[in-house]
Coordinates of C-alpha atoms in Angstrom, one line a residue:
X1 CA 23.6 -14.5 -3.6
X2 CA 19.8 -14.3 -3.3
X3 CA 17.7 -15.2 -0.3
X4 CA 13.9 -15.5 -0.5
X5 CA 11.9 -15.1 2.8
X6 CA 8.3 -16.2 3.1
X7 CA 8.3 -15.5 6.8
X8 CA 9.2 -12.5 8.7
X9 CA 12.9 -11.8 8.3
X10 CA 14.8 -9.1 10.2
X11 CA 18.5 -8.7 10.6
X12 CA 20.8 -6.0 11.7
X13 CA 24.5 -6.3 11.0
X14 CA 27.3 -4.4 12.7
X15 CA 29.3 -4.1 9.4
X16 CA 29.8 -0.6 8.0
X17 CA 29.4 0.4 4.4
X18 CA 30.1 3.6 2.6
X19 CA 27.0 5.4 3.8
X20 CA 27.1 4.0 7.4
X21 CA 26.0 0.9 9.3
X22 CA 23.8 -1.8 8.0
X23 CA 20.2 -0.9 9.0
X24 CA 17.6 -3.4 10.1
X25 CA 16.1 -5.1 7.0
X26 CA 12.8 -6.9 7.1
X27 CA 10.8 -8.5 4.3
X28 CA 7.6 -10.5 4.1
X29 CA 6.7 -10.5 0.4
X30 CA 9.9 -10.0 -1.5
X31 CA 13.4 -11.5 -1.5
X32 CA 16.3 -10.1 0.5
X33 CA 19.6 -9.7 -1.4
X34 CA 23.1 -10.2 0.1
X35 CA 25.7 -8.0 -1.6
X36 CA 29.2 -7.7 -0.2
X37 CA 28.0 -9.2 3.0
X38 CA 25.3 -6.7 3.4
X39 CA 21.5 -7.1 3.2
X40 CA 19.1 -5.2 0.9
X41 CA 15.4 -5.7 0.1
X42 CA 14.8 -6.7 -3.5
X43 CA 11.7 -4.5 -3.7
X44 CA 11.0 -5.1 -7.4
X45 CA 11.9 -8.8 -7.2
X46 CA 14.3 -8.7 -10.2
X47 CA 17.1 -10.4 -8.4
X48 CA 19.4 -7.4 -8.8
X49 CA 20.3 -4.6 -6.5
X50 CA 18.9 -1.5 -8.1
X51 CA 19.9 2.0 -6.9
X52 CA 16.6 2.8 -5.2
X53 CA 17.0 -0.4 -3.1
X54 CA 20.6 0.4 -2.1
X55 CA 20.5 2.2 1.3
X56 CA 24.2 3.1 0.9
X57 CA 23.4 5.7 -1.8
X58 CA 22.4 9.3 -1.2
X59 CA 18.6 9.8 -0.9
X60 CA 18.5 12.1 -3.9
X61 CA 20.0 9.4 -6.1
X62 CA 17.6 6.7 -4.8
X63 CA 14.7 9.1 -5.4
X64 CA 15.6 9.8 -9.1
X65 CA 16.2 6.1 -9.8
X66 CA 12.8 5.1 -8.4
X67 CA 11.0 8.0 -10.0
X68 CA 12.4 6.9 -13.4
X69 CA 10.9 3.4 -13.0
X70 CA 7.3 4.6 -12.0
X71 CA 4.4 4.8 -14.3
X72 CA 2.2 7.9 -14.3
X73 CA -0.5 5.9 -12.5
X74 CA 1.9 4.9 -9.8
X75 CA 3.1 8.5 -9.4
X76 CA -0.4 9.8 -9.0
X77 CA -1.2 7.1 -6.5
X78 CA 1.6 8.3 -4.3
X79 CA -0.1 11.7 -4.1
X80 CA -3.3 10.4 -2.6
X81 CA -4.1 10.3 1.1
X82 CA -7.5 8.6 1.7
X83 CA -9.0 7.6 5.0
X84 CA -9.8 4.1 6.2
X85 CA -11.5 2.7 9.3
X86 CA -10.4 -0.8 10.3
X87 CA -12.9 -3.5 11.1
X88 CA -13.9 -3.9 14.8
X89 CA -11.1 -6.3 15.5
X90 CA -8.6 -3.8 14.1
X91 CA -7.8 -5.6 10.9
X92 CA -7.9 -3.7 7.6
X93 CA -10.9 -4.2 5.3
X94 CA -10.2 -6.4 2.3
X95 CA -10.4 -3.5 -0.2
X96 CA -7.2 -2.1 1.3
X97 CA -5.2 -4.8 -0.4
X98 CA -6.1 -3.4 -3.8
X99 CA -5.3 0.2 -2.6
X100 CA -1.9 -0.9 -1.4
X101 CA -0.8 -3.6 -3.8
X102 CA -2.5 -2.6 -7.1
X103 CA -3.0 1.2 -6.8
X104 CA 0.1 2.1 -4.9
X105 CA -1.6 4.6 -2.6
X106 CA 1.1 6.8 -1.0
X107 CA -0.5 7.7 2.3
X108 CA -3.5 6.5 4.4
X109 CA -5.2 8.1 7.4
X110 CA -6.3 5.6 10.0
X111 CA -8.9 5.9 12.8
X112 CA -10.6 3.9 15.5
X113 CA -8.3 1.1 16.4
X114 CA -9.3 -1.2 19.4
X115 CA -5.8 -1.5 20.9
X116 CA -2.1 -1.3 20.4
X117 CA -1.4 -4.9 19.3
X118 CA -4.3 -4.8 16.8
X119 CA -3.0 -1.4 15.5
X120 CA 0.5 -2.8 14.9
X121 CA -0.8 -5.9 13.2
X122 CA -3.0 -3.7 11.0
X123 CA -0.1 -1.5 9.9
X124 CA 2.1 -4.5 9.2
X125 CA -0.6 -6.0 6.9
X126 CA -0.8 -2.7 5.0
X127 CA 3.0 -2.6 4.5
X128 CA 3.1 -6.3 3.4
X129 CA 0.5 -5.5 0.7
X130 CA 2.6 -2.5 -0.3
X131 CA 5.7 -4.7 -0.5
X132 CA 3.9 -7.1 -2.8
X133 CA 3.3 -4.2 -5.3
X134 CA 5.4 -3.9 -8.5
X135 CA 8.0 -1.6 -7.0
X136 CA 7.4 -2.4 -3.3
X137 CA 7.0 1.3 -2.3
X138 CA 5.9 1.5 1.4
X139 CA 2.9 3.5 2.5
X140 CA 3.0 6.3 5.1
X141 CA 0.3 5.7 7.7
X142 CA -1.0 8.9 9.4
X143 CA -3.3 9.7 12.2
X144 CA -5.2 12.8 13.4
X145 CA -3.2 12.5 16.6
X146 CA -3.8 16.0 17.9
X147 CA -3.2 15.2 21.5
X148 CA -1.4 11.8 21.6
X149 CA -2.2 8.4 20.0
X150 CA -5.8 9.4 20.2
X151 CA -7.3 6.9 17.7
X152 CA -5.9 3.8 19.5
X153 CA -7.9 2.7 22.5
X154 CA -5.6 2.7 25.6
X155 CA -3.1 5.0 24.0
X156 CA -1.7 8.2 25.4
X157 CA -4.3 10.9 25.2
X158 CA -3.3 14.1 27.0
X159 CA -5.0 17.5 27.2
X160 CA -5.9 19.3 23.9
X161 CA -3.6 22.2 23.0
X162 CA -5.7 24.8 24.7
X163 CA -5.0 23.0 28.0
X164 CA -1.3 22.7 27.2
X165 CA -1.2 26.5 26.6
X166 CA -2.7 26.9 30.1
X167 CA 0.4 25.2 31.4
X168 CA 2.8 27.0 29.2
X169 CA 5.7 24.6 30.0
X170 CA 7.7 23.8 26.9
X171 CA 9.6 21.0 28.7
X172 CA 6.5 19.2 29.8
X173 CA 5.2 19.4 26.2
X174 CA 8.5 17.9 25.0
X175 CA 8.1 15.0 27.4
X176 CA 4.5 14.4 26.3
X177 CA 5.3 14.4 22.6
X178 CA 8.4 12.2 23.2
X179 CA 6.1 9.6 24.7
X180 CA 3.6 10.1 21.9
X181 CA 6.3 9.7 19.3
X182 CA 7.3 6.4 21.0
X183 CA 3.8 5.1 20.8
X184 CA 3.4 6.2 17.1
X185 CA 6.6 4.4 16.2
X186 CA 5.5 1.3 18.2
X187 CA 2.3 0.8 16.1
X188 CA 3.7 1.9 12.8
X189 CA 2.0 5.3 12.4
X190 CA 4.7 7.5 10.8
X191 CA 2.8 10.8 10.3
X192 CA 0.8 13.0 12.6
X193 CA -1.6 15.6 11.2
X194 CA -0.4 18.0 13.9
X195 CA 0.5 20.3 15.5
X196 CA -2.2 22.8 15.1
X197 CA -0.5 26.2 14.8
X198 CA -3.7 28.3 14.6
X199 CA -4.2 31.1 17.2
X200 CA -7.4 31.4 19.2
X201 CA -8.2 35.0 18.5
X202 CA -11.8 34.4 17.3
X203 CA -13.6 32.9 20.4
X204 CA -16.6 31.6 18.4
X205 CA -14.6 29.3 16.1
X206 CA -15.3 25.7 16.9
X207 CA -11.6 24.7 16.7
X208 CA -10.4 26.9 19.5
X209 CA -9.7 23.9 21.7
X210 CA -7.1 22.7 19.1
X211 CA -5.3 26.0 19.3
X212 CA -2.2 26.8 21.4
X213 CA -4.0 29.9 22.9
X214 CA -4.0 33.4 21.5
X215 CA -0.4 34.4 22.5
X216 CA 1.7 33.9 19.3
X217 CA 5.0 33.8 21.0
X218 CA 3.9 31.0 23.4
X219 CA 2.2 29.1 20.5
X220 CA 5.3 29.4 18.4
X221 CA 7.4 27.9 21.2
X222 CA 4.9 25.0 21.8
X223 CA 4.6 24.3 18.0
X224 CA 8.4 24.3 17.5
X225 CA 8.8 21.9 20.4
X226 CA 6.2 19.5 19.0
X227 CA 7.8 19.5 15.6
X228 CA 11.3 18.9 16.9
X229 CA 10.2 16.2 19.3
X230 CA 7.9 14.3 16.9
X231 CA 10.5 14.4 14.2
X232 CA 13.4 13.5 16.5
X233 CA 15.4 16.6 15.6
X234 CA 15.5 19.0 12.7
X235 CA 14.4 17.2 9.5
X236 CA 13.4 13.6 9.0
X237 CA 15.2 10.4 10.0
X238 CA 14.4 6.7 10.8
X239 CA 13.1 7.7 14.2
X240 CA 10.8 10.5 13.0
X241 CA 7.1 10.9 12.9
X242 CA 6.4 13.4 10.1
X243 CA 4.6 16.4 11.4
X244 CA 1.9 18.1 9.3
X245 CA 1.5 21.6 10.7
X246 CA -1.9 23.2 10.1
X247 CA -3.9 25.2 9.0
X248 CA -1.8 27.5 6.9
X249 CA -1.7 30.6 6.8
X250 CA -3.5 30.6 10.2
X251 CA -7.2 29.7 10.3
X252 CA -7.9 31.2 13.7
X253 CA -9.7 34.4 12.5
X254 CA -12.6 32.7 10.7
X255 CA -15.3 35.3 9.8
X256 CA -17.9 35.3 12.5
X257 CA -16.3 32.1 13.9
X258 CA -17.9 30.0 11.1
X259 CA -15.7 27.2 10.0
X260 CA -14.5 27.5 6.4
X261 CA -15.6 31.1 6.2
X262 CA -12.9 33.6 4.9
X263 CA -9.9 34.3 7.1
X264 CA -10.3 37.9 8.0
X265 CA -7.0 39.7 8.6
X266 CA -4.8 42.5 7.4
X267 CA -1.3 41.8 6.2
X268 CA -0.1 43.1 9.6
X269 CA -2.3 40.7 11.7
X270 CA -1.5 37.9 9.2
X271 CA 2.1 38.2 10.2
X272 CA 1.0 37.7 13.8
X273 CA -0.9 34.5 12.9
X274 CA 2.1 33.3 10.8
X275 CA 4.5 33.2 13.8
X276 CA 3.8 29.6 14.9
X277 CA 4.1 28.5 11.2
X278 CA 7.4 30.2 10.8
X279 CA 8.7 28.5 14.0
X280 CA 7.5 25.1 12.6
X281 CA 9.2 25.7 9.2
X282 CA 12.5 26.7 10.9
X283 CA 12.2 23.5 13.0
X284 CA 12.0 21.5 9.7
X285 CA 8.4 20.3 9.7
X286 CA 8.0 17.6 7.0
X287 CA 4.6 18.8 5.9
X288 CA 2.2 21.8 6.0
X289 CA -1.5 21.7 5.6
X290 CA -3.3 24.8 4.1
X291 CA -7.0 25.3 5.1
X292 CA -10.2 25.5 3.1
X293 CA -10.8 29.1 3.9
X294 CA -10.0 32.1 1.7
X295 CA -7.2 34.2 3.3
X296 CA -8.5 37.6 2.3
X297 CA -5.3 39.4 2.9
X298 CA -3.6 37.3 0.2
X299 CA -6.1 36.0 -2.3
X300 CA -9.7 35.4 -3.3
X301 CA -9.1 31.6 -3.5
X302 CA -9.2 29.0 -0.7
X303 CA -5.7 28.6 0.8
X304 CA -5.3 25.0 -0.4
X305 CA -5.7 26.2 -4.0
X306 CA -4.0 29.6 -3.9
X307 CA -0.7 30.2 -5.6
X308 CA -0.3 33.4 -3.6
X309 CA -0.6 31.4 -0.4
X310 CA 1.3 28.3 -1.3
X311 CA 3.9 29.5 -3.7
X312 CA 4.5 33.2 -3.1
X313 CA 4.2 33.0 0.7
X314 CA 4.9 29.4 1.9
X315 CA 7.5 28.3 -0.7
X316 CA 9.3 31.6 -1.7
X317 CA 9.0 33.9 1.3
X318 CA 9.1 31.4 4.1
X319 CA 11.3 28.9 2.4
X320 CA 9.3 25.7 3.0
X321 CA 10.6 22.8 1.0
X322 CA 8.6 19.9 2.4
X323 CA 5.3 18.3 1.4
X324 CA 2.1 20.4 1.0
X325 CA -0.9 18.3 2.1
X326 CA -4.4 19.5 1.6
X327 CA -7.1 19.2 4.3
X328 CA -9.7 16.6 3.8
X329 CA -12.7 17.1 1.5
X330 CA -10.9 19.8 -0.5
X331 CA -13.4 20.1 -3.3
X332 CA -16.3 20.6 -0.8
X333 CA -14.1 23.0 1.2
X334 CA -13.3 25.2 -1.8
X335 CA -16.9 25.3 -2.9
X336 CA -18.0 26.2 0.6
X337 CA -15.4 28.9 0.9
X338 CA -16.5 30.3 -2.5
X339 CA -20.1 30.5 -1.3
X340 CA -19.1 33.0 1.4
X341 CA -17.9 35.5 -1.3
X342 CA -20.6 34.7 -3.8
X343 CA -18.5 32.8 -6.2
X344 CA -19.9 29.5 -7.6
X345 CA -17.3 26.7 -8.2
X346 CA -18.8 23.7 -9.8
X347 CA -16.2 22.2 -12.1
X348 CA -14.2 19.3 -10.4
X349 CA -11.7 19.2 -13.2
X350 CA -10.9 22.9 -12.8
X351 CA -10.5 22.4 -9.1
X352 CA -8.0 19.6 -9.5
X353 CA -6.0 21.6 -12.1
X354 CA -6.0 24.7 -9.9
X355 CA -4.8 22.8 -6.8
X356 CA -2.0 21.1 -8.8
X357 CA -1.0 24.5 -10.2
X358 CA -1.0 26.0 -6.7
X359 CA 1.7 23.5 -5.7
X360 CA -0.2 20.9 -3.6
X361 CA 1.8 17.6 -3.3
X362 CA -0.6 15.3 -1.4
X363 CA -4.4 15.4 -1.6
X364 CA -6.0 14.7 1.8
X365 CA -9.2 12.6 1.7
X366 CA -8.8 11.8 -2.0
X367 CA -10.4 8.7 -3.4
X368 CA -8.4 6.1 -5.3
X369 CA -10.9 6.6 -8.1
X370 CA -9.2 10.0 -8.6
X371 CA -6.1 8.3 -10.1
X372 CA -7.8 7.7 -13.5
X373 CA -9.1 11.3 -13.8
X374 CA -5.8 12.9 -12.8
X375 CA -3.8 10.7 -15.2
X376 CA -6.2 11.8 -18.0
X377 CA -5.6 15.5 -17.1
X378 CA -1.9 15.0 -17.3
X379 CA -2.1 13.1 -20.6
X380 CA -4.3 15.9 -22.0
X381 CA -1.6 18.4 -21.0
X382 CA -3.8 20.2 -18.5
X383 CA -1.5 19.3 -15.6
X384 CA 2.2 19.2 -16.5
X385 CA 3.9 15.9 -15.8
X386 CA 6.7 18.0 -14.2
X387 CA 4.3 19.1 -11.5
X388 CA 3.5 15.5 -10.7
X389 CA 7.2 14.6 -10.6
X390 CA 7.9 17.5 -8.4
X391 CA 5.3 16.3 -5.9
X392 CA 6.3 12.7 -6.0
X393 CA 10.0 13.6 -5.6
X394 CA 9.2 15.2 -2.2
X395 CA 7.1 12.3 -1.2
X396 CA 9.8 9.7 -2.0
X397 CA 12.5 11.7 -0.3
X398 CA 10.5 11.8 2.9
X399 CA 9.9 8.0 2.8
X400 CA 13.6 7.2 2.2
X401 CA 14.6 9.4 5.1
X402 CA 12.1 7.6 7.3
X403 CA 13.8 4.3 6.6
X404 CA 10.6 2.5 5.7
X405 CA 12.2 1.3 2.4
X406 CA 14.4 -0.9 4.6
X407 CA 12.0 -1.8 7.4
X408 CA 8.4 -0.7 7.6
X409 CA 7.3 -3.3 10.1
X410 CA 6.8 -3.2 13.8
X411 CA 6.6 -5.7 16.7
X412 CA 3.0 -6.1 18.0
X413 CA 4.2 -7.5 21.3
X414 CA 6.4 -4.5 21.9
X415 CA 3.6 -2.1 20.9
X416 CA 1.4 -3.7 23.6
X417 CA 4.1 -2.9 26.2
X418 CA 4.8 0.7 25.0
X419 CA 1.3 2.1 24.2
X420 CA -0.5 3.4 27.2
X421 CA 2.3 2.3 29.6
X422 CA 2.0 3.4 33.2
X423 CA 4.8 5.9 32.7
X424 CA 3.0 7.5 29.8
X425 CA -0.3 7.6 31.7
X426 CA 1.4 9.2 34.7
X427 CA 2.7 11.9 32.4
X428 CA -0.7 12.5 30.9
X429 CA -2.1 12.8 34.5
X430 CA 0.6 15.3 35.4
X431 CA -0.3 17.4 32.3
X432 CA -4.1 17.3 33.1
X433 CA -3.5 18.3 36.7
X434 CA -1.2 21.2 35.8
X435 CA -3.7 22.5 33.2
X436 CA -6.5 23.0 35.7
X437 CA -7.2 26.7 36.0
X438 CA -9.1 28.0 39.0
X439 CA -10.7 31.4 38.2
X440 CA -13.0 31.8 41.2
X441 CA -12.9 30.4 44.8
X442 CA -14.9 31.9 47.7
X443 CA -13.0 29.6 50.0
X444 CA -15.0 26.4 49.4
X445 CA -12.1 24.7 47.6
X446 CA -10.4 22.4 48.3
X447 CA -13.4 20.4 49.5
X448 CA -13.0 19.2 53.0
X449 CA -15.4 17.5 55.4
X450 CA -18.2 17.2 52.8
X451 CA -20.4 14.3 53.8
X452 CA -22.8 14.5 50.9
X453 CA -22.0 15.7 47.4
X454 CA -24.1 16.2 44.3
X455 CA -22.5 15.9 40.9
X456 CA -24.8 17.3 38.1
X457 CA -24.6 17.6 34.4
X458 CA -24.4 15.1 31.4
X459 CA -20.7 15.9 30.8
X460 CA -19.8 14.6 34.3
X461 CA -20.6 11.0 33.3
X462 CA -19.3 11.2 29.7
X463 CA -15.7 10.0 28.8
X464 CA -15.9 11.6 25.4
X465 CA -16.4 15.0 27.0
X466 CA -13.0 14.7 28.6
X467 CA -11.1 13.7 25.5
X468 CA -12.9 15.9 23.0
X469 CA -12.7 15.8 19.3
X470 CA -10.2 13.9 17.1
X471 CA -10.3 10.9 19.5
X472 CA -11.9 7.5 19.3
X473 CA -13.7 5.9 22.2
X474 CA -11.4 5.6 25.1
X475 CA -11.5 3.7 28.4
X476 CA -11.0 5.9 31.5
X477 CA -12.5 7.4 34.6
X478 CA -15.3 10.0 34.2
X479 CA -15.6 13.0 36.5
X480 CA -18.4 11.5 38.6
X481 CA -16.4 8.3 39.0
X482 CA -13.3 10.2 40.1
X483 CA -15.3 12.3 42.6
X484 CA -16.9 9.1 44.0
X485 CA -13.4 7.6 44.5
X486 CA -12.0 10.8 46.1
X487 CA -15.0 11.7 48.4
X488 CA -15.2 10.6 52.0
X489 CA -19.0 10.7 52.0
X490 CA -21.9 10.0 49.8
X491 CA -22.0 11.1 46.1
X492 CA -25.2 11.5 44.2
X493 CA -25.3 11.9 40.4
X494 CA -28.0 13.7 38.4
X495 CA -27.2 13.9 34.7
X496 CA -29.9 16.1 33.2
X497 CA -33.0 16.7 35.4
X498 CA -32.9 20.2 37.0
X499 CA -35.8 19.4 39.3
X500 CA -34.3 16.2 40.6
X501 CA -31.0 18.0 41.0
X502 CA -32.8 20.7 43.0
X503 CA -34.4 18.0 45.3
X504 CA -31.1 16.3 45.9
X505 CA -29.3 19.7 46.4
X506 CA -31.4 20.4 49.4
X507 CA -29.8 17.4 51.1
X508 CA -26.1 17.8 50.3
X509 CA -23.2 20.0 51.4
X510 CA -22.0 21.0 48.0
X511 CA -23.0 20.7 44.3
X512 CA -20.4 20.1 41.6
X513 CA -22.0 21.1 38.2
X514 CA -20.1 20.2 35.0
X515 CA -20.8 22.3 31.9
X516 CA -19.6 22.5 28.4
X517 CA -20.3 21.2 24.9
X518 CA -20.4 17.5 23.8
X519 CA -17.3 16.3 22.0
X520 CA -17.0 17.5 18.4
X521 CA -14.4 18.1 15.7
X522 CA -15.1 21.1 13.4
X523 CA -18.5 22.5 14.2
X524 CA -19.5 23.2 17.8
X525 CA -22.9 21.7 18.9
X526 CA -24.0 25.1 20.2
X527 CA -23.2 26.8 16.9
X528 CA -20.8 29.6 16.1
X529 CA -23.4 32.2 17.0
X530 CA -23.2 31.8 20.8
X531 CA -20.8 31.1 23.6
X532 CA -23.5 31.0 26.3
X533 CA -24.3 27.9 28.2
X534 CA -27.3 26.0 27.0
X535 CA -30.7 26.7 28.5
X536 CA -30.7 23.2 30.1
X537 CA -27.3 23.8 31.7
X538 CA -28.4 27.2 32.9
X539 CA -31.7 25.8 34.3
X540 CA -29.7 23.1 36.2
X541 CA -27.4 25.8 37.7
X542 CA -30.3 28.1 38.7
X543 CA -32.4 25.2 40.2
X544 CA -29.5 24.2 42.4
X545 CA -28.7 27.8 43.3
X546 CA -32.3 28.3 44.6
X547 CA -31.6 25.8 47.4
X548 CA -28.7 27.9 48.7
X549 CA -26.3 24.9 48.4
X550 CA -22.9 26.2 47.3
X551 CA -22.0 25.4 43.7
X552 CA -18.6 24.5 42.3
X553 CA -18.7 24.8 38.5
X554 CA -16.3 22.6 36.4
X555 CA -16.0 23.9 32.8
X556 CA -15.0 21.6 30.1
X557 CA -13.9 24.5 28.0
X558 CA -13.6 24.0 24.2
X559 CA -14.2 27.7 23.5
X560 CA -14.2 30.8 25.7
X561 CA -17.6 30.4 27.1
X562 CA -19.6 33.2 28.8
X563 CA -19.5 32.4 32.5
X564 CA -20.9 35.6 33.9
X565 CA -23.8 34.0 35.8
X566 CA -21.3 31.5 37.3
X567 CA -18.9 34.3 38.3
X568 CA -21.8 36.1 40.1
X569 CA -23.5 33.1 41.7
X570 CA -21.1 30.1 42.0
X571 CA -18.8 29.5 45.0
X572 CA -16.0 28.4 42.7
X573 CA -15.2 27.9 39.0
X574 CA -12.6 25.4 37.8
X575 CA -11.7 25.5 34.1
X576 CA -10.6 22.0 33.0
X577 CA -10.4 22.5 29.2
X578 CA -10.5 19.1 27.4
X579 CA -8.0 17.3 29.6
X580 CA -7.8 13.8 28.1
X581 CA -8.2 10.3 29.5
X582 CA -6.7 11.3 32.9
X583 CA -8.9 14.4 33.2
X584 CA -11.5 13.0 35.5
X585 CA -8.9 12.0 38.1
X586 CA -7.1 15.3 37.6
X587 CA -10.3 17.3 38.2
X588 CA -11.0 15.4 41.4
X589 CA -7.4 15.8 42.6
X590 CA -7.8 19.6 42.4
X591 CA -11.3 19.7 43.8
X592 CA -10.3 17.7 46.9
X593 CA -6.9 19.4 47.4
X594 CA -4.6 16.6 46.4
X595 CA -3.2 18.9 43.8
X596 CA -2.8 22.7 43.9
X597 CA -4.3 24.3 40.7
X598 CA -1.7 26.3 38.7
X599 CA -3.0 26.8 35.2
X600 CA -3.4 30.2 33.6
X601 CA -6.1 31.2 31.1
X602 CA -4.7 31.0 27.5
X603 CA -7.5 33.1 26.2
X604 CA -9.7 36.0 27.4
X605 CA -13.2 35.0 28.7
X606 CA -15.9 37.5 27.6
X607 CA -18.7 38.9 29.8
X608 CA -21.3 38.8 27.1
X609 CA -22.0 38.1 23.4
X610 CA -21.9 41.9 22.9
X611 CA -18.3 41.9 23.9
X612 CA -17.6 39.0 21.4
X613 CA -19.3 40.9 18.6
X614 CA -17.3 44.0 19.4
X615 CA -13.9 42.4 19.3
X616 CA -11.9 41.7 16.1
X617 CA -11.4 38.1 15.2
X618 CA -7.8 38.6 14.0
X619 CA -6.5 40.4 17.1
X620 CA -5.4 38.9 20.3
X621 CA -6.3 40.3 23.8
X622 CA -8.7 42.9 22.3
X623 CA -11.8 42.3 24.5
X624 CA -12.1 45.4 26.7
X625 CA -12.7 44.6 30.3
X626 CA -13.3 40.8 29.9
X627 CA -14.8 38.7 32.6
X628 CA -11.4 37.1 33.1
X629 CA -8.2 38.2 31.5
X630 CA -5.7 36.2 29.6
X631 CA -3.2 34.8 32.0
X632 CA -5.5 34.8 35.0
X633 CA -5.5 31.8 37.4
X634 CA -5.7 31.3 41.2
X635 CA -4.0 28.8 43.4
X636 CA -5.0 27.6 46.9
X637 CA -2.2 29.7 48.3
X638 CA -3.5 33.0 46.9

C-alpha cells in the first residue's frame, strides 16, 4: 500500500519491528510507504521499499545499498560543505534549491538567522528541497556555534571557552551544552563546528578566546564534556548534534602568534597539545577538523593536507574513525602556510589530489562548482574512486545514525519556545557571573554609595564586544546599560573622548573604564605583534587618572593583555573575558556586589611584551614572574 503526502505528514507508531520501535516519519516531497503496518519514506519515489529506506536494517547495510545507487557526481556532492547566509527574513536564497535538489550538497554551514522560528523554517525548506532530489538524501546543516546557538538572534550565547575555563566547572559546562543541544535540535542544526580543543600557550594568537585555557587536563575535561553532551552520549544517535573538534593537531602554538603560521612544537610538547583531542576521540566525536598550519613536528605540509597528520597520527595512532572535515578556505590556507616556509603552491589540482590522498572526507567552504573538477580528477584516475567511496561511506553512516533519513524536519512553533527560553538565559547569566575574575581590588569594590559614576570606553556600549567572534548580531544589555540599571545615582557615559572623560571624571565618585579589542574571528584588530592596550585606551585611562578619581578597569579579554599600568594605577581590575549576551548584567552584578566574583585566570598575564617574546609558544605556564599567575583570582571575602 502506498500513501502520497503533499502536506506535512508525521506519524509515530508504538509497534515494534526487528530493529526496534517505529520512528517518527515525516515527508513533504515524496510518498510514504506502509509495509507490514509500519511506515517508511519512499525517498527515491519508486513505490518500493529499498534497503536504504528501511530503518529496521543495520546502518552498514543501508549505507552500502545507498552508496551503490549513487552516481559519482552525487558522491562528490556529499563531500562538500559550503556556507550560505539566509536572506534578511531568514529564508534561504533561491540558488539553494539547486544546491540541495540538483547537486546533492552533503553539508551546509549557516549564519545570521533573525530568530528561532525563521531558522526552523529555513532548515525545513532546505530539507524539503533535499527530499525532492533523485535519492532524497538529507543535508546536515552546521553552525560555527562556538558558545551556544550564536548565529540565531535570541539564542543561547554563553561565555566563550576562555571564560568557561575561568570557571573550571565541568557540570556547569554540561548544563550549558545540554541547553545548547536542545536549541540546535529545535531549529534543525545537526552539526556544531566545535568544541575548540586548542590550548592557549601562545598569548599573541588571535584565537586564544576560543581556547579552553592553557591547562591541558582541564581543557581535556571540558572538551570531553562538550562532545558527550552535544552528541547525547558516546557516538551518534537521533538526539545528537555532531561535534567537529578543532583544530587538529592543536593550533595553539602558532609561530609568533600569527594565524596560519607554522605550529611550532616538539614531539613532546605536541603530546601536551593533543590531550584534549585524545579526550574528544575517546568520547566519540563525530568529526575532527585539521588546521591550515604546518605542524613542524610532524610534516612540512599543512595539517589539512598531511598524511602524517591525518593518517599516521589521527587515524592509526589515535584510532579516529569519524569524518575529517577541512577548515574553510583550504586552498588559500595551504598556500598561506606554504608562504611561511618559502614553498610556493599554485596548482589547485595538486591541492585537491593531495587533500584527498591525505584522507579528508568533507571539504569545508567548498564551492558546488568543485563537483565537476573533482569528478574529472576521479575519471582521469588521479583520485581513486575508492577514496571517494571511503569518505561518502562515513558521511552516510553519520546521517543514518542521526535519524534524518526518517525525519529531518522540525516544528517552528516549538523552536520559538525553546530557543532563548528564560531557563536557558538564566543559565547563561550564571555562567557569565561565575566567569568574572577579580585580579585587583583596593577595597573600592563592591561599589557602594556612589552617587555619580562615569562609564568610559567604546566597548562599554557595544553588544558585539560582549559576545565576541563567531556570533551574529544579538539583542542584549550592554555594560553601560547594565550599570545604569544597577546604580543608585547618576551614570555618565563617554565612549571615546579622553578630554571629555577627564572633565566628567572630576565630578564623579568613580570611573568604570572598559578596555579590550573589538569583536573579531581569526585576526585580532591590534595585530599579533602586541598585547598592549591601544594608545586611545591608554590615553583615556591616564586622562581620568590625572583627576584622582578612582578607576575600576573592566577587561573584555580575548587574549592575555598587558595590564601593568592598570595594576599600578587602577583601584580595581575585573577580567570579564567575552561573556556572551548576559555579560553586561553579569559585570554590573559583580561591580555592585550582587554577586561575589569567583573566576580564576585560565592563562598567565604578562608584564610586558619582552616577557611574551621570551616565552615559548608551545609551553604552558612558562612566563617567569608574570603580572598575574595562572589560577589567580580574588573574591570579596579575601
